[in-house]
């Protein structure tokens, strides 16, 4: 079961053996971009089960081969929003389980000197308030990118907003909690700290570069 963190009430940290083992393989510097891509997508898929727990359903009747069955279907329009580039790596795993979801894109690049994010793309569906929105970025480091992305989504009308990431730092979690206190953040791992370049320790390095083989 994922655990609620007493210091960060909106943070949920996963503690599933499959997720822990896959995150360890992601961290391993010997893991190449092909395996890295597959692992990232698989972990995101495993997390979706918990992240979507509060989604609402409507009744629907289907015919089994034997008789009618009163069942459920998802009642709201779901939107997933990866932060480019690295968020793309988790999106596929989410869409495999929720193929009906729409996909918005936010492009953010972190300035390596100031560590502040620069937005370069904003492509979102117009009616974001029509249902839950899942912001996706594997790394919550200083929190600058995630805070800016969540603000863009709120400004665009998102009401029911949550974020999934793979590795979070205490600094990033705190910054998110301050800027967006009611927004749940789900992470596969909560790491120790940031280094002087804003990288998460122990972390997994540069997620975008490892995902796309650009290092
Ligand atoms: C990485 C990562 C996050 C951001 C996290 O992206 O994917 O978006 O850094 O850092 P922060 O919490 O300090 O803002 P990056 O800007 O390196 O772009 P990329 O995904 O294109 O490599
Ligand atoms: N972005 C990454 O990809 N990795 C980090 O550790 C921090 C920011």
PDB file of C-alpha atoms and ligand atoms in Angstrom, residues 83-87 108-111 115 117 120 137-146 172 198-199 206-209, ligand 1:
ATOM      1  CA  UNK A  83       5.735  17.887 -18.903  1.00  0.00           C
ATOM      2  CA  UNK A  84       8.113  17.571 -21.868  1.00  0.00           C
ATOM      3  CA  UNK A  85      10.377  15.901 -22.390  1.00  0.00           C
ATOM      4  CA  UNK A  86      10.677  13.335 -19.639  1.00  0.00           C
ATOM      5  CA  UNK A  87       6.952  13.180 -18.810  1.00  0.00           C
ATOM      6  CA  UNK A 108       9.255  23.217 -19.774  1.00  0.00           C
ATOM      7  CA  UNK A 109      13.033  23.487 -19.805  1.00  0.00           C
ATOM      8  CA  UNK A 110      15.003  24.154 -16.643  1.00  0.00           C
ATOM      9  CA  UNK A 111      17.641  26.859 -16.975  1.00  0.00           C
ATOM     10  CA  UNK A 115      17.304  26.347 -12.120  1.00  0.00           C
ATOM     11  CA  UNK A 117      11.765  26.687 -15.587  1.00  0.00           C
ATOM     12  CA  UNK A 120       8.061  26.709 -24.385  1.00  0.00           C
ATOM     13  CA  UNK A 137       6.759  14.442 -14.634  1.00  0.00           C
ATOM     14  CA  UNK A 138       9.222  11.807 -13.388  1.00  0.00           C
ATOM     15  CA  UNK A 139      11.399  14.303 -11.481  1.00  0.00           C
ATOM     16  CA  UNK A 140      10.256  16.713  -8.751  1.00  0.00           C
ATOM     17  CA  UNK A 141      13.591  18.345  -7.967  1.00  0.00           C
ATOM     18  CA  UNK A 142      13.501  22.048  -6.974  1.00  0.00           C
ATOM     19  CA  UNK A 143       9.786  21.892  -7.796  1.00  0.00           C
ATOM     20  CA  UNK A 144      10.041  24.910 -10.116  1.00  0.00           C
ATOM     21  CA  UNK A 145       8.772  23.066 -13.204  1.00  0.00           C
ATOM     22  CA  UNK A 146       5.932  21.298 -11.396  1.00  0.00           C
ATOM     23  CA  UNK A 172      10.419  19.893  -4.307  1.00  0.00           C
ATOM     24  CA  UNK A 198      19.662  20.913  -8.461  1.00  0.00           C
ATOM     25  CA  UNK A 199      19.942  17.182  -9.134  1.00  0.00           C
ATOM     26  CA  UNK A 206      18.902  13.412 -16.003  1.00  0.00           C
ATOM     27  CA  UNK A 207      15.611  11.681 -16.729  1.00  0.00           C
ATOM     28  CA  UNK A 208      15.082  13.212 -20.190  1.00  0.00           C
ATOM     29  CA  UNK A 209      18.592  12.376 -21.368  1.00  0.00           C
TER      30      UNK A 209
HETATM   31  C1  LIG B   1      13.682  17.855 -15.781  1.00  0.00           C
HETATM   32  C2  LIG B   1      12.515  17.013 -15.283  1.00  0.00           C
HETATM   33  C3  LIG B   1      11.584  18.067 -14.730  1.00  0.00           C
HETATM   34  C4  LIG B   1      12.535  19.103 -14.195  1.00  0.00           C
HETATM   35  C5  LIG B   1      12.594  18.954 -12.709  1.00  0.00           C
HETATM   36  O1  LIG B   1      13.394  18.413 -17.000  1.00  0.00           O
HETATM   37  O2  LIG B   1      11.919  16.224 -16.253  1.00  0.00           O
HETATM   38  O3  LIG B   1      10.718  18.630 -15.692  1.00  0.00           O
HETATM   39  O4  LIG B   1      13.822  18.820 -14.761  1.00  0.00           O
HETATM   40  O5  LIG B   1      13.382  19.936 -12.141  1.00  0.00           O
HETATM   41  P1  LIG B   1      12.791  21.062 -11.175  1.00  0.00           P
HETATM   42  O6  LIG B   1      11.877  20.366 -10.212  1.00  0.00           O
HETATM   43  O7  LIG B   1      14.025  21.611 -10.531  1.00  0.00           O
HETATM   44  O8  LIG B   1      12.085  22.080 -12.002  1.00  0.00           O
HETATM   45  P2  LIG B   1      14.423  19.318 -17.842  1.00  0.00           P
HETATM   46  O9  LIG B   1      14.155  20.758 -17.590  1.00  0.00           O
HETATM   47  O10 LIG B   1      15.810  18.826 -17.620  1.00  0.00           O
HETATM   48  O11 LIG B   1      13.965  19.054 -19.336  1.00  0.00           O
HETATM   49  P3  LIG B   1      13.942  17.712 -20.205  1.00  0.00           P
HETATM   50  O12 LIG B   1      12.873  16.818 -19.636  1.00  0.00           O
HETATM   51  O13 LIG B   1      13.617  18.204 -21.566  1.00  0.00           O
HETATM   52  O14 LIG B   1      15.305  17.069 -20.121  1.00  0.00           O
END
